[in-house]
Amino acid sequence: MTTESSVYNRIRQLRNSINEHNYQYYNLSQPKISDFEYDQLLKELRDLENKYPQYADANSPTQRVGNDINLEFEQHMHRFPMLSLDNTYSKEELADFITRIQKIVNEDFEFICELKFDGVSISLTYENGILIRAVTRGDGEKGDVVTANVKTIKSIPLTLRGENFPPYFEIRGEIFIPLASFEKMNTEREEAGEMVFANPRNAASGTLKMQNSSLVAKRPLDCYLYNMLGENLPFSNHYDNIQKAGEWGFKISEYTKKCRSLEEILDYTNYWENHRYTLPFDIDGVVIKVNSYHQQERLGYTAKSPRWATSFKFKAEQVTTRLISIDYQVGRTGAITPVANLEPVLLAGTTVKRASLHNADQIELLDIRINDTVYIEKGGEIIPKVVGVDKSKRPEGSEPVQYISVCPECNTALIRTEGEAKHYCPNESGCPPQIKGKIEHFVSRKAMDIGLAEATIHQLFSHGLIKNPADFYDLQKEQLVNLERFAEKSAENLIKSIRNSKQVPFPRVLYALGIRYVGETVAKKLAQHFTSMQNLMEANADQLLEADEIGEKIAESLMNYFANEKNRQFIERLRLAGLKFESEKKQSSGTGRLNGKSIIISGVFENFSREEIKELIEHHGGKNVSSISSKTDYLVAGEKIGPSKLEKAKELGIPVISEIEFMQLINL
Ligand code: IVH
């Protein structure tokens, strides 16, 4: 029986729990439950509050839209509040929505069906065709001004194409990271020892809130626009205005469809529910909007959302199954990844037997135990992940997982460095998967590009022909021809491609060594700064830290690597084999007057383009940097330089010189 006090208790419980989830989601970017579960809690609370108005509270989480305000950004009041959309997970409710609208409008009408992009919403303001401001949703009434960051997104026009755009308007849309770019970015982050993002949406929202827009520029953000607001819009309906926006240079969705009946809307919804994973980006549902502005006005708004639109949200594809056991995989750098072996289960069209468990912290955080019933989810990523445990189904007497303490492959005691999520097997030169992994990495396309299949590598390894990548350069054709899978021709080809690899440029050779945290980008930076293997090997920690983008973690990893006698012998063998150990020399007749100087340029120049000035700096021995720090030697200031850069330079006491003074400096 429901008594009044048990209702109030439930309301309080729901409010507490939603507040906690809001904090996890908005402040920590670490949601603990799925959107679906969150929406269910909110719906239950909203229904109870409607039914028992005596328990209403102005501070209930139902009374506000989420908040993404970050106090380090300037705030801006939205001229038109940024509302959210009503949402439903049920097709019946979707049908009710359509019937309600039919009743109220009672004339011919059209719906526009769109994808619901799973990213971060943004509002862009254009004055006379120029982007003047980009603001996040914030609390719906005011948000963070993130213009500098948004300007780095290539698909957002800074000035509009064509003409006939209103002198003032706002356009809103969703900033997101495409799946392929997200996976690539996470791989690079993992290689560089940085934290990986849980999903593309977290990555996009984290990126948008970064303080340094030159770092934002390196992240693969993209943006679809789907809502236009203003007084003098060209058309009196949503669809035509958005198409027009496409002509002005905005990226608009090609997956939008005009629908006239519930049937067509359901077709669209069902199609995308089944095909969402074929898209190159994440969506979490579809949005249905009344097209005509006139009809939109008649339907009006509630406090939080328009009555002329709704969203149908897809459930995250989630199933439960039993966790049979945990395997521990050893990667090329010795990093241990726990992998769940599951009772096979169908998820999003494929049978899943294994799922990622990430690391020891994750297992502890979710309190995952053997024989537990676990939730498996498939996001956009290829490998499904375990996202939670149904504790009500936990068998009696189960024990927390004892994470392994020795390497499952070579029995060496594992280590875990303070502040790092993963355990490592330190036995680099004796642990078979690490050796094989290093060989695979060495021959890979972006490294030495010796085209070799994984199976062939294993074959060469198990025959004892290749025990370490330097052995490739001693390999003779005669040793290969007798092996299974090899014939005269294929043996010859392999020897030839090994020989060709001696022409691979130095940065790639450095990358091929497989030093922890030295990914492609870091290898390039190191090669640029130190120009030769010799210089790099002789550098001490301070000198390493002076190079662009090299932090403590990478410096320490390099020092450890070069301190190891076995690694030095390995490098020596590669040197004797004739690999490139020096950067290609640029012909230089520079004055060297800027040797060792870090210089930042800003603004527009009279005699040179920005690129030309940058080249001059390098030519005369200087280094271009993109943000001011106490290590910067000069700020070369052109016209229209932003006040914040000048202020920062002043604050740090960095000399600000004009274009002319710069020319005098290099004797031009
Ligand atoms: S229209 C007044 N269209 O969903 C309604 N929103 O809860 C304005 N979203 O904050 C929004 N795809 O970030 C609209 N095609 C789409 C959308 C979309 C994603 C997001 C948006 C908004 C949230 C609504």
mmCIF file of C-alpha atoms in Angstrom, residues 350-575:
data_model
loop_
_atom_site.group_PDB
_atom_site.id
_atom_site.type_symbol
_atom_site.label_atom_id
_atom_site.label_comp_id
_atom_site.label_asym_id
_atom_site.label_seq_id
_atom_site.Cartn_x
_atom_site.Cartn_y
_atom_site.Cartn_z
ATOM 1 C CA THR A 350 26.494 -9.818 -33.120
ATOM 2 C CA THR A 351 27.264 -12.526 -30.586
ATOM 3 C CA VAL A 352 29.464 -11.195 -27.826
ATOM 4 C CA LYS A 353 31.774 -13.498 -25.878
ATOM 5 C CA ARG A 354 34.357 -11.033 -24.671
ATOM 6 C CA ALA A 355 34.243 -7.479 -23.418
ATOM 7 C CA SER A 356 36.737 -4.958 -22.158
ATOM 8 C CA LEU A 357 37.159 -4.339 -18.433
ATOM 9 C CA HIS A 358 39.801 -1.595 -18.919
ATOM 10 C CA ASN A 359 41.866 -1.847 -15.714
ATOM 11 C CA ALA A 360 41.951 -2.793 -12.039
ATOM 12 C CA ASP A 361 40.253 0.445 -10.929
ATOM 13 C CA GLN A 362 37.309 -0.191 -13.190
ATOM 14 C CA ILE A 363 36.824 -3.704 -11.784
ATOM 15 C CA GLU A 364 36.982 -2.354 -8.261
ATOM 16 C CA LEU A 365 34.738 0.614 -8.967
ATOM 17 C CA LEU A 366 31.988 -1.528 -10.482
ATOM 18 C CA ASP A 367 32.689 -4.289 -7.911
ATOM 19 C CA ILE A 368 32.625 -6.914 -10.651
ATOM 20 C CA ARG A 369 32.901 -10.523 -9.463
ATOM 21 C CA ILE A 370 33.184 -13.863 -11.206
ATOM 22 C CA ASN A 371 29.711 -15.382 -11.874
ATOM 23 C CA ASP A 372 28.067 -11.978 -11.600
ATOM 24 C CA THR A 373 25.331 -11.000 -14.023
ATOM 25 C CA VAL A 374 26.868 -8.057 -15.798
ATOM 26 C CA TYR A 375 25.509 -5.376 -18.144
ATOM 27 C CA ILE A 376 27.209 -5.245 -21.523
ATOM 28 C CA GLU A 377 26.868 -2.198 -23.700
ATOM 29 C CA LYS A 378 27.821 -1.432 -27.228
ATOM 30 C CA GLY A 379 28.557 2.207 -27.847
ATOM 31 C CA GLY A 380 29.996 3.383 -31.093
ATOM 32 C CA GLU A 381 33.208 1.552 -30.270
ATOM 33 C CA ILE A 382 34.024 -1.798 -31.789
ATOM 34 C CA ILE A 383 34.693 -3.698 -28.560
ATOM 35 C CA PRO A 384 31.716 -3.900 -26.186
ATOM 36 C CA LYS A 385 32.293 -3.007 -22.565
ATOM 37 C CA VAL A 386 31.039 -4.133 -19.186
ATOM 38 C CA VAL A 387 29.208 -1.168 -17.688
ATOM 39 C CA GLY A 388 27.713 -2.531 -14.496
ATOM 40 C CA VAL A 389 26.571 -5.402 -12.333
ATOM 41 C CA ASP A 390 23.082 -6.573 -11.438
ATOM 42 C CA LYS A 391 23.840 -7.120 -7.765
ATOM 43 C CA SER A 392 20.409 -8.594 -7.057
ATOM 44 C CA LYS A 393 21.517 -11.652 -9.018
ATOM 45 C CA ARG A 394 24.856 -12.054 -7.276
ATOM 46 C CA PRO A 395 25.426 -15.639 -6.105
ATOM 47 C CA GLU A 396 26.057 -16.085 -2.425
ATOM 48 C CA GLY A 397 29.589 -16.244 -1.110
ATOM 49 C CA SER A 398 31.182 -14.436 -4.060
ATOM 50 C CA GLU A 399 34.445 -12.638 -3.460
ATOM 51 C CA PRO A 400 35.903 -9.465 -4.973
ATOM 52 C CA VAL A 401 38.267 -10.122 -7.884
ATOM 53 C CA GLN A 402 41.895 -10.522 -6.835
ATOM 54 C CA TYR A 403 43.770 -8.643 -9.514
ATOM 55 C CA ILE A 404 46.834 -10.509 -10.738
ATOM 56 C CA SER A 405 50.201 -9.572 -9.274
ATOM 57 C CA VAL A 406 52.471 -11.436 -11.707
ATOM 58 C CA CYS A 407 52.530 -11.466 -15.503
ATOM 59 C CA PRO A 408 50.314 -14.266 -16.877
ATOM 60 C CA GLU A 409 52.856 -14.866 -19.676
ATOM 61 C CA CYS A 410 56.244 -14.736 -17.963
ATOM 62 C CA ASN A 411 55.542 -14.705 -14.234
ATOM 63 C CA THR A 412 57.409 -11.461 -13.592
ATOM 64 C CA ALA A 413 55.979 -9.349 -10.748
ATOM 65 C CA LEU A 414 53.806 -6.565 -12.167
ATOM 66 C CA ILE A 415 54.367 -2.915 -11.373
ATOM 67 C CA ARG A 416 51.964 -0.042 -11.193
ATOM 68 C CA THR A 417 53.255 3.497 -11.230
ATOM 69 C CA GLU A 418 51.577 6.000 -8.973
ATOM 70 C CA GLY A 419 48.782 7.810 -10.791
ATOM 71 C CA GLU A 420 48.556 5.295 -13.622
ATOM 72 C CA ALA A 421 45.519 3.187 -14.291
ATOM 73 C CA LYS A 422 47.292 0.187 -15.776
ATOM 74 C CA HIS A 423 49.602 -2.456 -14.384
ATOM 75 C CA TYR A 424 52.745 -3.252 -16.377
ATOM 76 C CA CYS A 425 54.979 -6.258 -16.829
ATOM 77 C CA PRO A 426 58.509 -4.816 -16.673
ATOM 78 C CA ASN A 427 60.150 -7.807 -18.401
ATOM 79 C CA GLU A 428 60.405 -6.009 -21.747
ATOM 80 C CA SER A 429 62.999 -8.198 -23.367
ATOM 81 C CA GLY A 430 61.872 -11.589 -22.002
ATOM 82 C CA CYS A 431 58.079 -11.573 -22.110
ATOM 83 C CA PRO A 432 56.885 -13.276 -25.343
ATOM 84 C CA PRO A 433 53.802 -11.132 -26.144
ATOM 85 C CA GLN A 434 55.874 -8.004 -25.536
ATOM 86 C CA ILE A 435 58.607 -9.221 -27.872
ATOM 87 C CA LYS A 436 56.128 -10.226 -30.565
ATOM 88 C CA GLY A 437 54.205 -7.007 -30.039
ATOM 89 C CA LYS A 438 57.392 -4.965 -30.441
ATOM 90 C CA ILE A 439 58.263 -6.790 -33.655
ATOM 91 C CA GLU A 440 54.751 -6.201 -35.010
ATOM 92 C CA HIS A 441 55.004 -2.554 -34.123
ATOM 93 C CA PHE A 442 58.465 -2.248 -35.687
ATOM 94 C CA VAL A 443 57.335 -3.591 -39.078
ATOM 95 C CA SER A 444 53.974 -1.726 -39.110
ATOM 96 C CA ARG A 445 53.071 0.678 -41.884
ATOM 97 C CA LYS A 446 53.637 3.889 -39.938
ATOM 98 C CA ALA A 447 56.959 2.599 -38.586
ATOM 99 C CA MET A 448 59.424 0.672 -40.814
ATOM 100 C CA ASP A 449 56.700 -0.484 -43.206
ATOM 101 C CA ILE A 450 58.049 -4.010 -43.772
ATOM 102 C CA GLY A 451 54.805 -5.599 -44.981
ATOM 103 C CA LEU A 452 54.466 -8.736 -42.849
ATOM 104 C CA ALA A 453 51.355 -10.547 -41.672
ATOM 105 C CA GLU A 454 50.955 -11.253 -37.958
ATOM 106 C CA ALA A 455 51.047 -15.008 -38.608
ATOM 107 C CA THR A 456 54.356 -14.722 -40.474
ATOM 108 C CA ILE A 457 55.868 -12.737 -37.633
ATOM 109 C CA HIS A 458 54.822 -15.458 -35.206
ATOM 110 C CA GLN A 459 56.328 -18.055 -37.510
ATOM 111 C CA LEU A 460 59.671 -16.229 -37.735
ATOM 112 C CA PHE A 461 59.611 -15.739 -33.976
ATOM 113 C CA SER A 462 58.832 -19.383 -33.182
ATOM 114 C CA HIS A 463 61.602 -20.585 -35.536
ATOM 115 C CA GLY A 464 63.964 -18.382 -33.586
ATOM 116 C CA LEU A 465 64.850 -16.315 -36.682
ATOM 117 C CA ILE A 466 63.615 -13.040 -35.247
ATOM 118 C CA LYS A 467 64.044 -12.598 -31.527
ATOM 119 C CA ASN A 468 64.263 -8.858 -31.711
ATOM 120 C CA PRO A 469 63.576 -6.404 -34.567
ATOM 121 C CA ALA A 470 67.306 -5.893 -35.242
ATOM 122 C CA ASP A 471 67.443 -9.553 -36.415
ATOM 123 C CA PHE A 472 65.547 -8.566 -39.574
ATOM 124 C CA TYR A 473 68.693 -6.920 -40.900
ATOM 125 C CA ASP A 474 70.716 -10.177 -40.574
ATOM 126 C CA LEU A 475 68.063 -12.298 -42.232
ATOM 127 C CA GLN A 476 69.160 -14.192 -45.380
ATOM 128 C CA LYS A 477 66.930 -15.371 -48.173
ATOM 129 C CA GLU A 478 68.207 -18.956 -47.696
ATOM 130 C CA GLN A 479 66.860 -19.030 -44.149
ATOM 131 C CA LEU A 480 63.377 -18.246 -45.424
ATOM 132 C CA VAL A 481 62.891 -20.442 -48.483
ATOM 133 C CA ASN A 482 62.664 -23.643 -46.471
ATOM 134 C CA LEU A 483 59.921 -22.331 -44.242
ATOM 135 C CA GLU A 484 56.293 -23.154 -44.769
ATOM 136 C CA ARG A 485 54.410 -20.283 -46.482
ATOM 137 C CA PHE A 486 57.615 -19.067 -48.146
ATOM 138 C CA ALA A 487 58.622 -19.578 -51.758
ATOM 139 C CA GLU A 488 61.577 -18.173 -53.676
ATOM 140 C CA LYS A 489 59.617 -15.098 -54.728
ATOM 141 C CA SER A 490 58.039 -14.256 -51.362
ATOM 142 C CA ALA A 491 61.386 -14.707 -49.595
ATOM 143 C CA GLU A 492 62.997 -12.336 -52.082
ATOM 144 C CA ASN A 493 60.217 -9.791 -51.553
ATOM 145 C CA LEU A 494 60.651 -9.838 -47.820
ATOM 146 C CA ILE A 495 64.414 -9.331 -48.059
ATOM 147 C CA LYS A 496 63.814 -6.474 -50.480
ATOM 148 C CA SER A 497 61.311 -4.737 -48.261
ATOM 149 C CA ILE A 498 63.673 -5.087 -45.288
ATOM 150 C CA ARG A 499 66.377 -3.448 -47.384
ATOM 151 C CA ASN A 500 63.992 -0.660 -48.440
ATOM 152 C CA SER A 501 63.154 0.050 -44.825
ATOM 153 C CA LYS A 502 66.668 1.450 -44.409
ATOM 154 C CA GLN A 503 65.402 4.531 -46.251
ATOM 155 C CA VAL A 504 62.647 5.227 -43.726
ATOM 156 C CA PRO A 505 63.187 8.727 -42.246
ATOM 157 C CA PHE A 506 64.507 9.189 -38.720
ATOM 158 C CA PRO A 507 61.230 10.181 -36.960
ATOM 159 C CA ARG A 508 59.648 6.915 -38.059
ATOM 160 C CA VAL A 509 62.696 4.908 -36.975
ATOM 161 C CA LEU A 510 62.360 6.533 -33.575
ATOM 162 C CA TYR A 511 58.675 5.662 -33.474
ATOM 163 C CA ALA A 512 59.459 2.088 -34.546
ATOM 164 C CA LEU A 513 61.592 1.512 -31.418
ATOM 165 C CA GLY A 514 58.332 1.262 -29.477
ATOM 166 C CA ILE A 515 59.413 3.337 -26.499
ATOM 167 C CA ARG A 516 56.516 3.762 -24.116
ATOM 168 C CA TYR A 517 54.664 7.059 -24.682
ATOM 169 C CA VAL A 518 56.622 7.791 -27.862
ATOM 170 C CA GLY A 519 53.852 7.727 -30.441
ATOM 171 C CA GLU A 520 54.060 9.157 -33.939
ATOM 172 C CA THR A 521 53.636 12.785 -32.918
ATOM 173 C CA VAL A 522 56.058 12.638 -30.018
ATOM 174 C CA ALA A 523 58.651 10.931 -32.244
ATOM 175 C CA LYS A 524 58.355 13.749 -34.777
ATOM 176 C CA LYS A 525 58.784 16.407 -32.094
ATOM 177 C CA LEU A 526 61.821 14.648 -30.665
ATOM 178 C CA ALA A 527 63.422 14.232 -34.085
ATOM 179 C CA GLN A 528 62.822 17.878 -34.849
ATOM 180 C CA HIS A 529 64.328 19.074 -31.610
ATOM 181 C CA PHE A 530 67.303 16.747 -31.272
ATOM 182 C CA THR A 531 67.925 16.051 -34.988
ATOM 183 C CA SER A 532 69.822 12.801 -34.310
ATOM 184 C CA MET A 533 69.642 9.596 -32.286
ATOM 185 C CA GLN A 534 73.005 10.464 -30.751
ATOM 186 C CA ASN A 535 71.792 13.839 -29.423
ATOM 187 C CA LEU A 536 68.619 12.290 -28.126
ATOM 188 C CA MET A 537 70.449 9.494 -26.308
ATOM 189 C CA GLU A 538 72.819 11.961 -24.692
ATOM 190 C CA ALA A 539 70.090 14.367 -23.534
ATOM 191 C CA ASN A 540 69.449 14.640 -19.808
ATOM 192 C CA ALA A 541 65.967 15.058 -18.306
ATOM 193 C CA ASP A 542 66.080 18.870 -18.371
ATOM 194 C CA GLN A 543 67.101 18.912 -22.000
ATOM 195 C CA LEU A 544 64.338 16.484 -22.882
ATOM 196 C CA LEU A 545 61.778 18.661 -21.138
ATOM 197 C CA GLU A 546 62.849 21.630 -23.251
ATOM 198 C CA ALA A 547 61.513 19.976 -26.400
ATOM 199 C CA ASP A 548 58.051 20.879 -27.601
ATOM 200 C CA GLU A 549 55.267 18.826 -25.999
ATOM 201 C CA ILE A 550 57.611 16.629 -23.959
ATOM 202 C CA GLY A 551 56.424 16.325 -20.365
ATOM 203 C CA GLU A 552 57.823 14.547 -17.335
ATOM 204 C CA LYS A 553 56.231 11.223 -18.116
ATOM 205 C CA ILE A 554 57.706 10.988 -21.620
ATOM 206 C CA ALA A 555 61.091 12.295 -20.451
ATOM 207 C CA GLU A 556 61.221 9.669 -17.727
ATOM 208 C CA SER A 557 60.266 6.917 -20.140
ATOM 209 C CA LEU A 558 63.042 7.989 -22.552
ATOM 210 C CA MET A 559 65.642 8.168 -19.791
ATOM 211 C CA ASN A 560 64.703 4.672 -18.616
ATOM 212 C CA TYR A 561 64.780 3.307 -22.120
ATOM 213 C CA PHE A 562 68.215 4.650 -22.988
ATOM 214 C CA ALA A 563 69.637 3.718 -19.588
ATOM 215 C CA ASN A 564 68.986 0.062 -20.375
ATOM 216 C CA GLU A 565 72.087 -1.612 -21.814
ATOM 217 C CA LYS A 566 70.037 -4.058 -23.896
ATOM 218 C CA ASN A 567 68.225 -1.199 -25.593
ATOM 219 C CA ARG A 568 71.534 0.542 -26.334
ATOM 220 C CA GLN A 569 72.879 -2.635 -27.930
ATOM 221 C CA PHE A 570 69.705 -2.967 -29.969
ATOM 222 C CA ILE A 571 70.028 0.610 -31.216
ATOM 223 C CA GLU A 572 73.691 0.037 -32.029
ATOM 224 C CA ARG A 573 72.771 -2.945 -34.202
ATOM 225 C CA LEU A 574 70.209 -0.834 -36.051
ATOM 226 C CA ARG A 575 72.834 1.850 -36.591
#
